[in-house]
Amino acid sequence: MADNSVEGLKARYGDRWRWLAVATVMIGTMATVLSATVVNVALHDIMVEFGIRQGQVHWLATGFIAAMTTTMLASSWLLDHFGVRKTLAAAMFLFTLISLAGGFAETPGQLIAARIGQGAMAGLMQPMGMYLVFRIFPRDRRGQAMGIYGMGVILAPALGPVLGGFLVDQLDWRYVMFAPAPVTLVGVFMAWRFLPLPVSRPAPYRFDLPGLILLGFTIAVSLDTLNRLQHAAGQENRILAGTVMALGGLLLFVLRERRTAHPLVNMALLRKPVFVFACLGAVALGLALFGSTYLIPLFVQTALGFSATEAGLLMLPAGIVLGMTFPLAGRLADRHSARVLVVFGIGAFALSAMLFALSDLELAFGWLVLWTVLGRIGIGFMLPALSTGALNPLKPQELGAGSSTLNFMRQLGGAFGVNLVALTVEFGEHSSGMPTINAFHSAWWLVAVFVAVAAIPVWRMRT
């Protein structure tokens, strides 16, 4: 039987074992982000096949992100009790089965349920990369490692629409559900081979299941209430009740986390100003990453008349440029102020969103490509700097909770960002039942303003 202790992996693979481990968690990250974004170019075809509107189809994106956000905080408990090797392998295997089931969905409800299941498993996988990097790399190489690992986070949204566009146009939209399955199967094999067993484990402690239920309830009710605003006439009482229940759920969750011995959220971390400011930056990053990845394909297909393949190809140059930018941003995060790099990234992305908001029907394809590239470069500068700025000051025993909380805040920004973008589009101008370019302009302005405002707390993130 292979020795998967740290010493055994070093003896078997030498110093490169760290990079093999990073590649393994990158596989999981790419699969989750790929599945979060690949469906976006298929939304138009799904709306046509099932006869549903944008107000319902957006749950394929929002439901995924909401489930991922909810389960993400469970990763710290799983890491403590089972280690990264078993947790990641099991999550990727279940993700594979759920993806295959989603590809055979016969109703919108079944498809949305599969997307929620994918998101739940993705939430367990997402924090693993950041946790592993900060445990196995020395402090002065973490930024570089996060830069390499982050290529998976960024390349997947860039390649996802290209792959999705090809699958939709040449085969069928169902293949976008099948697409991540081969990747996660490879990931299961790599996790068993390259990931280390835990050096030590804390004494067993009870999982905060009531906290997870309260958190899931709060997020689900909040997103459902936002969704109901799209058709508010006659639903005023349900919207009011949903708002009250969401606020009540949030209050109970906070009280639970403050009183329980082993909370989902380590409240002590939220008393560290640097970590809190980084979390606010992570919310903006989630809005930028997921909001724009949802909006760009829908915008160019619905308002500008592009095909699914063209919408996917629009994202490809941005992915290539970002793949070149991300390792550079990671190295800079090891040597320079995190807040300067994050604020630069915020500025670049906000400018990109403003340019999309000022676009018109006659705009050339090349300009749209350029603006997408600019936005992705901004995101590339934000991610590694936020990670190093937030986690470097933490103690080793706080890294699991810190990485899961930071990832949770990023996904929370993505979940509410996609929902707010969808709400803005639905409230905007429509023609023949489809949103016009003016509706999308309003959504782009919303994204630009929200992300730009995040520069204020990030500038106070002194490390």
C-alpha angles and dihedrals in degrees: 000000000000117000106237096179115119089256092049092050091048091051092048101042106015121219091332091074089089091059092046088054091049090049089053096054089042088060090056093045093048091050093051095045091042091054091046092055108025091074093059095081089050095055094092093053092045090052090052096045097047096032095235132140131240089260090068102031092059087073086076086069100028096045091052094050094042092053091045090051093050099049095040093085090057090068094081092059092045092050091051094049105033107014129233095285098060095034096052095043093050093046093050092048093052090044089057093053093047092049091054091048091051091054090062096047114140100190135038089247093057091048093049090048090053090049090051090050091050089050093050091055092042089056090059092049102044101074093046096083096052091044093050095047093053092047101048104032126071117247095257093055101044095092091053091047092048088050092055093042091046090061085076091053092051105032092054094061089046096049095035097073091044091052091041093050092052093047093048095047099039102032125002138298090252090073090068086069092049094046100084095047098083090048094054092046089057088047092056090056093046093048091055091048107039110024119093129239113244114273090218138348130218120243109283114270135183119272113240095240094157089054092050091049092049091048093048091047092050094049094044094048092045093052092043090052091050089049092052090056087072088070101023098154108110093003099082094116093049091048091050092047091048091051092051092046092049093050090045091049091050092050093049091047092053091047090049093050092050094051106037120090094227109029127184088237117045098226091196088069090058089060089065107090094206091054093047092051090048089052090054088051089050090055089055091047091053091050091048096046102041098028094054094040089054094042104045099061093041091047097051094041099044103033102026100033099238121156122245090256092051090048089053094046089052088067097046101080089048090055092050094049091044091050087059094044100047100069088047090052089049092053091048089052089061092054110029141049112290093215093056092053093046094048090049089052092048091052093050093049094045089052090051091052091049091052091052088049090056095048124117138200094267095054114131120244091240093062091052089051091051093051091048090051091051092052094048092050087055091053090047092058093047103054106058093038092052091049096050093041092052102037106034093075092051127097118248092253090054096054096088093052092039096052093045092048093048091048089046091055091049092051091044088056088049095049095050092036094058090045093050091047091050090047092051092049092047092050091048130090116302134193122193089350095305127102117256128223090266090062090054092047089059091051092051091051089051091053093046094051096045094050094044092053089058089069088076098066092033091059087060091055099108116177 
